Amino acid sequence: MITLKNADQIAKMRRAGHLLDEVLTQVCAAVAPGVTTKQLDHLAEKLIRQAGAKPSFLGYQGFPASLCTSVDSIVVHGFPDNHPLREGSIVGLDCGLILDGWQSDMARTVCVGNVSAQAKRLVEVTKQCFFEGLAFCKVGYRLGDVSNAIERCAHDAGYSVVRALCGHGIGRAMHEDPEVPNFGEAGHGVRLRPGMTLAIEPMINEGGWEVDIDGWHVVTEDGSLSAHYENTVLITAGEPEILSMRS
Ligand code: MG
Ligand code: MG
């Protein structure tokens, strides 16, 4: 069931989203060669708790951390560990929090030091995929229009879209209806309505779309790089609002 949020609920989700943006911006700024993903996780958890919020990932279906740290060919859900990040890697940082009972979810992929032009392009196109999808987050369009725009952007750049995982509705729970795939047919699916809140999160592979999944572990089957970009988005009567970005 898709829940539409009222003005009061939206205000709370906006506060959660803006706080998450503050947190993840600081965590992204801490990325550097030699830093461990565990240090990034501890920073995220500290900042979330200091602000009076709760990390939503920690303990979620047994997930061991407040931050997902997905290096290079890891698509999503990477566990923070004690390995220092290496110059030239890319790392997906996915974080979520609960403030006053309401959730926010966002992800960025960050370059570690100097990276190859190819890796940089993948990171940039993945972000672009999100914004191409966002352009269809308006009344009058359907979910398939959003999904299709993301897919087209990835394919036009010569990349592929992860099919095994997708975005989702979000609200009191981290994962609500509807599912938001990163591929699909324009003109199909649920009609977008004001008050819908969606976590839109392209996961884009440099090589093939196939992934190997083993529990939380998700990697590209061909070992190619993968990038991830996510925001929590509100559908309004006009332009969509990115709840997880302070303007
Ligand atoms: Mg996320
Ligand atoms: Mg998500």
Short mmCIF file of C-alpha atoms and ligand atoms in Angstrom, two decimals:
data_model
loop_
_atom_site.label_atom_id
_atom_site.label_comp_id
_atom_site.label_asym_id
_atom_site.label_seq_id
_atom_site.Cartn_x
_atom_site.Cartn_y
_atom_site.Cartn_z
CA MET A 1 0.00 0.00 0.00
CA ILE A 2 1.33 3.42 -0.94
CA THR A 3 0.97 5.98 1.85
CA LEU A 4 0.59 9.68 0.99
CA LYS A 5 2.13 12.00 3.56
CA ASN A 6 0.39 15.10 4.92
CA ALA A 7 2.05 18.48 5.48
CA ASP A 8 3.02 17.72 9.07
CA GLN A 9 4.56 14.37 8.13
CA ILE A 10 6.38 15.94 5.18
CA ALA A 11 7.86 18.60 7.48
CA LYS A 12 9.26 15.82 9.67
CA MET A 13 10.65 13.92 6.69
CA ARG A 14 12.25 17.14 5.47
CA ARG A 15 13.98 17.61 8.84
CA ALA A 16 15.21 14.01 8.72
CA GLY A 17 16.41 14.47 5.15
CA HIS A 18 18.23 17.72 5.79
CA LEU A 19 19.97 16.21 8.79
CA LEU A 20 21.00 13.19 6.70
CA ASP A 21 22.39 15.52 4.04
CA GLU A 22 24.46 17.27 6.73
CA VAL A 23 25.75 13.93 8.03
CA LEU A 24 26.57 12.37 4.67
CA THR A 25 28.20 15.56 3.38
CA GLN A 26 30.63 15.39 6.31
CA VAL A 27 31.22 11.68 5.82
CA CYS A 28 31.92 12.18 2.10
CA ALA A 29 34.38 14.95 2.94
CA ALA A 30 36.28 12.53 5.18
CA VAL A 31 36.99 10.14 2.29
CA ALA A 32 40.70 10.01 1.47
CA PRO A 33 43.34 7.42 0.68
CA GLY A 34 44.28 5.62 3.91
CA VAL A 35 40.96 6.22 5.68
CA THR A 36 39.11 3.02 6.56
CA THR A 37 35.44 2.48 5.85
CA LYS A 38 35.00 1.63 9.54
CA GLN A 39 36.19 5.14 10.42
CA LEU A 40 33.59 6.55 8.03
CA ASP A 41 30.92 4.39 9.63
CA HIS A 42 31.85 5.56 13.13
CA LEU A 43 31.75 9.17 11.98
CA ALA A 44 28.28 8.68 10.46
CA GLU A 45 26.93 7.04 13.60
CA LYS A 46 28.43 9.71 15.87
CA LEU A 47 26.96 12.57 13.83
CA ILE A 48 23.53 10.93 13.65
CA ARG A 49 23.37 10.29 17.39
CA GLN A 50 24.75 13.73 18.29
CA ALA A 51 21.81 15.24 16.42
CA GLY A 52 19.33 13.15 18.40
CA ALA A 53 18.49 10.82 15.52
CA LYS A 54 18.90 7.07 15.11
CA PRO A 55 20.88 5.23 12.43
CA SER A 56 18.28 3.21 10.51
CA PHE A 57 20.67 0.70 8.94
CA LEU A 58 22.33 -0.49 12.15
CA GLY A 59 20.67 -3.78 13.07
CA TYR A 60 18.25 -3.64 10.12
CA GLN A 61 17.76 -7.33 9.28
CA GLY A 62 21.09 -7.86 11.01
CA PHE A 63 23.06 -5.21 9.10
CA PRO A 64 26.17 -4.51 11.21
CA ALA A 65 26.74 -0.78 10.58
CA SER A 66 25.20 2.69 10.22
CA LEU A 67 26.73 3.22 6.79
CA CYS A 68 27.00 0.97 3.74
CA THR A 69 30.44 1.31 2.17
CA SER A 70 30.64 -0.25 -1.29
CA VAL A 71 34.07 -0.12 -2.88
CA ASP A 72 34.66 -0.49 -6.66
CA SER A 73 32.85 -3.64 -7.88
CA ILE A 74 30.64 -3.85 -4.76
CA VAL A 75 27.24 -2.61 -5.88
CA VAL A 76 25.60 -1.81 -2.51
CA HIS A 77 25.43 -2.96 1.14
CA GLY A 78 29.21 -3.22 1.62
CA PHE A 79 30.25 -3.74 5.25
CA PRO A 80 32.60 -1.15 6.72
CA ASP A 81 35.94 -2.75 7.63
CA ASN A 82 39.51 -1.94 8.62
CA HIS A 83 40.99 -1.86 5.10
CA PRO A 84 42.35 1.56 4.19
CA LEU A 85 40.73 3.07 1.09
CA ARG A 86 43.11 3.14 -1.85
CA GLU A 87 43.77 6.03 -4.19
CA GLY A 88 41.88 5.44 -7.45
CA SER A 89 38.95 3.57 -5.90
CA ILE A 90 35.37 4.72 -5.87
CA VAL A 91 33.26 4.14 -2.76
CA GLY A 92 29.48 4.17 -2.52
CA LEU A 93 28.32 5.62 0.81
CA ASP A 94 24.70 4.84 1.63
CA CYS A 95 23.20 6.10 4.89
CA GLY A 96 19.81 6.32 6.55
CA LEU A 97 18.42 7.78 9.73
CA ILE A 98 15.23 8.12 11.73
CA LEU A 99 14.32 11.47 13.28
CA ASP A 100 11.11 11.88 15.26
CA GLY A 101 9.82 8.61 13.80
CA TRP A 102 10.46 9.48 10.14
CA GLN A 103 13.05 8.03 7.79
CA SER A 104 15.43 9.39 5.23
CA ASP A 105 17.74 7.45 2.91
CA MET A 106 20.47 8.72 0.59
CA ALA A 107 23.68 7.62 -1.09
CA ARG A 108 26.63 9.15 -2.88
CA THR A 109 29.59 7.59 -4.68
CA VAL A 110 32.86 9.33 -3.89
CA CYS A 111 36.22 9.18 -5.68
CA VAL A 112 39.17 8.29 -3.44
CA GLY A 113 41.96 10.72 -4.35
CA ASN A 114 42.69 10.77 -8.05
CA VAL A 115 40.66 8.25 -10.06
CA SER A 116 40.67 7.30 -13.73
CA ALA A 117 38.60 9.32 -16.18
CA GLN A 118 36.46 6.21 -16.74
CA ALA A 119 35.65 5.82 -13.06
CA LYS A 120 34.86 9.52 -12.73
CA ARG A 121 32.52 9.33 -15.70
CA LEU A 122 30.63 6.38 -14.19
CA VAL A 123 30.15 8.33 -10.95
CA GLU A 124 28.94 11.41 -12.82
CA VAL A 125 26.57 9.52 -15.12
CA THR A 126 25.04 7.68 -12.14
CA LYS A 127 24.19 11.03 -10.55
CA GLN A 128 22.86 12.23 -13.88
CA CYS A 129 20.62 9.13 -14.08
CA PHE A 130 18.98 10.22 -10.81
CA PHE A 131 18.27 13.70 -12.14
CA GLU A 132 16.93 12.35 -15.44
CA GLY A 133 14.49 10.26 -13.41
CA LEU A 134 13.68 13.19 -11.13
CA ALA A 135 12.52 15.22 -14.15
CA PHE A 136 9.57 12.81 -14.41
CA CYS A 137 8.69 12.93 -10.69
CA LYS A 138 5.61 15.01 -11.37
CA VAL A 139 1.88 14.59 -11.41
CA GLY A 140 0.86 13.41 -14.88
CA TYR A 141 3.67 10.86 -15.10
CA ARG A 142 3.86 7.26 -13.95
CA LEU A 143 6.58 5.39 -12.13
CA GLY A 144 7.61 3.72 -15.40
CA ASP A 145 8.49 7.14 -16.82
CA VAL A 146 10.94 7.69 -13.96
CA SER A 147 12.43 4.20 -14.30
CA ASN A 148 12.70 4.49 -18.06
CA ALA A 149 14.47 7.86 -17.89
CA ILE A 150 17.08 6.40 -15.52
CA GLU A 151 17.60 3.38 -17.76
CA ARG A 152 17.90 5.48 -20.92
CA CYS A 153 20.50 7.75 -19.35
CA ALA A 154 22.63 4.76 -18.32
CA HIS A 155 22.31 3.02 -21.68
CA ASP A 156 23.06 6.19 -23.66
CA ALA A 157 26.36 6.38 -21.76
CA GLY A 158 27.14 2.72 -22.54
CA TYR A 159 26.44 1.46 -19.02
CA SER A 160 24.02 -1.09 -17.63
CA VAL A 161 21.43 -0.94 -14.86
CA VAL A 162 21.37 -3.32 -11.90
CA ARG A 163 18.08 -5.19 -12.10
CA ALA A 164 18.16 -7.23 -8.89
CA LEU A 165 17.74 -4.20 -6.59
CA CYS A 166 15.64 -1.08 -6.78
CA GLY A 167 14.44 2.08 -5.06
CA HIS A 168 11.39 2.21 -2.81
CA GLY A 169 8.75 4.22 -1.07
CA ILE A 170 9.86 5.58 2.31
CA GLY A 171 8.18 7.13 5.34
CA ARG A 172 7.76 5.71 8.81
CA ALA A 173 9.43 2.59 7.42
CA MET A 174 12.62 2.61 5.38
CA HIS A 175 11.10 0.39 2.70
CA GLU A 176 7.50 1.09 1.74
CA ASP A 177 5.54 0.57 -1.46
CA PRO A 178 6.01 1.15 -4.30
CA GLU A 179 9.18 -0.44 -5.63
CA VAL A 180 11.07 1.99 -7.86
CA PRO A 181 13.06 0.00 -10.44
CA ASN A 182 15.86 1.69 -12.36
CA PHE A 183 14.55 0.26 -15.63
CA GLY A 184 11.09 0.03 -17.12
CA GLU A 185 8.59 1.07 -19.71
CA ALA A 186 7.52 4.68 -20.04
CA GLY A 187 3.79 5.20 -19.55
CA HIS A 188 3.43 2.16 -17.28
CA GLY A 189 3.11 1.69 -13.53
CA VAL A 190 1.66 3.67 -10.67
CA ARG A 191 0.51 7.24 -11.30
CA LEU A 192 2.51 9.75 -9.29
CA ARG A 193 0.53 11.72 -6.72
CA PRO A 194 1.34 14.62 -4.38
CA GLY A 195 2.46 13.36 -0.98
CA MET A 196 4.28 10.29 -2.30
CA THR A 197 7.80 9.97 -0.90
CA LEU A 198 10.25 7.84 -2.87
CA ALA A 199 13.87 6.82 -2.42
CA ILE A 200 15.16 6.90 -5.99
CA GLU A 201 18.51 5.18 -6.31
CA PRO A 202 20.17 4.31 -9.60
CA MET A 203 22.77 1.52 -9.30
CA ILE A 204 24.80 1.61 -12.50
CA ASN A 205 27.47 -0.81 -13.71
CA GLU A 206 30.33 -0.04 -16.04
CA GLY A 207 30.04 -3.55 -17.54
CA GLY A 208 27.15 -6.00 -17.56
CA TRP A 209 24.00 -5.68 -15.44
CA GLU A 210 24.43 -9.08 -13.77
CA VAL A 211 25.34 -9.18 -10.09
CA ASP A 212 26.31 -11.94 -7.68
CA ILE A 213 24.33 -11.82 -4.46
CA ASP A 214 25.35 -13.69 -1.33
CA GLY A 215 23.46 -12.42 1.70
CA TRP A 216 24.29 -8.72 2.01
CA HIS A 217 27.17 -9.11 -0.42
CA VAL A 218 26.33 -7.73 -3.89
CA VAL A 219 29.09 -7.47 -6.53
CA THR A 220 29.16 -7.08 -10.28
CA GLU A 221 29.46 -10.49 -11.89
CA ASP A 222 32.15 -9.34 -14.33
CA GLY A 223 34.13 -7.44 -11.69
CA SER A 224 33.46 -4.06 -13.33
CA LEU A 225 32.92 -0.89 -11.32
CA SER A 226 29.49 0.01 -9.96
CA ALA A 227 28.18 3.35 -8.70
CA HIS A 228 25.13 4.38 -6.65
CA TYR A 229 23.33 7.70 -6.12
CA GLU A 230 20.20 8.12 -4.02
CA ASN A 231 17.89 10.75 -2.60
CA THR A 232 14.58 10.79 -0.78
CA VAL A 233 12.13 12.66 -3.04
CA LEU A 234 8.70 14.18 -2.43
CA ILE A 235 6.12 14.35 -5.22
CA THR A 236 4.22 17.64 -5.04
CA ALA A 237 1.56 19.34 -7.15
CA GLY A 238 4.44 21.11 -8.92
CA GLU A 239 8.16 20.43 -9.01
CA PRO A 240 9.50 17.49 -6.96
CA GLU A 241 11.33 18.32 -3.74
CA ILE A 242 14.53 16.48 -2.80
CA LEU A 243 13.97 16.00 0.92
CA SER A 244 17.53 14.77 1.46
CA MET A 245 19.20 17.89 0.08
CA ARG A 246 19.44 21.26 1.80
CA SER A 247 19.02 23.89 -0.89
MG MG B 1 20.07 3.95 0.71
MG MG B 2 17.21 3.12 -0.41
#
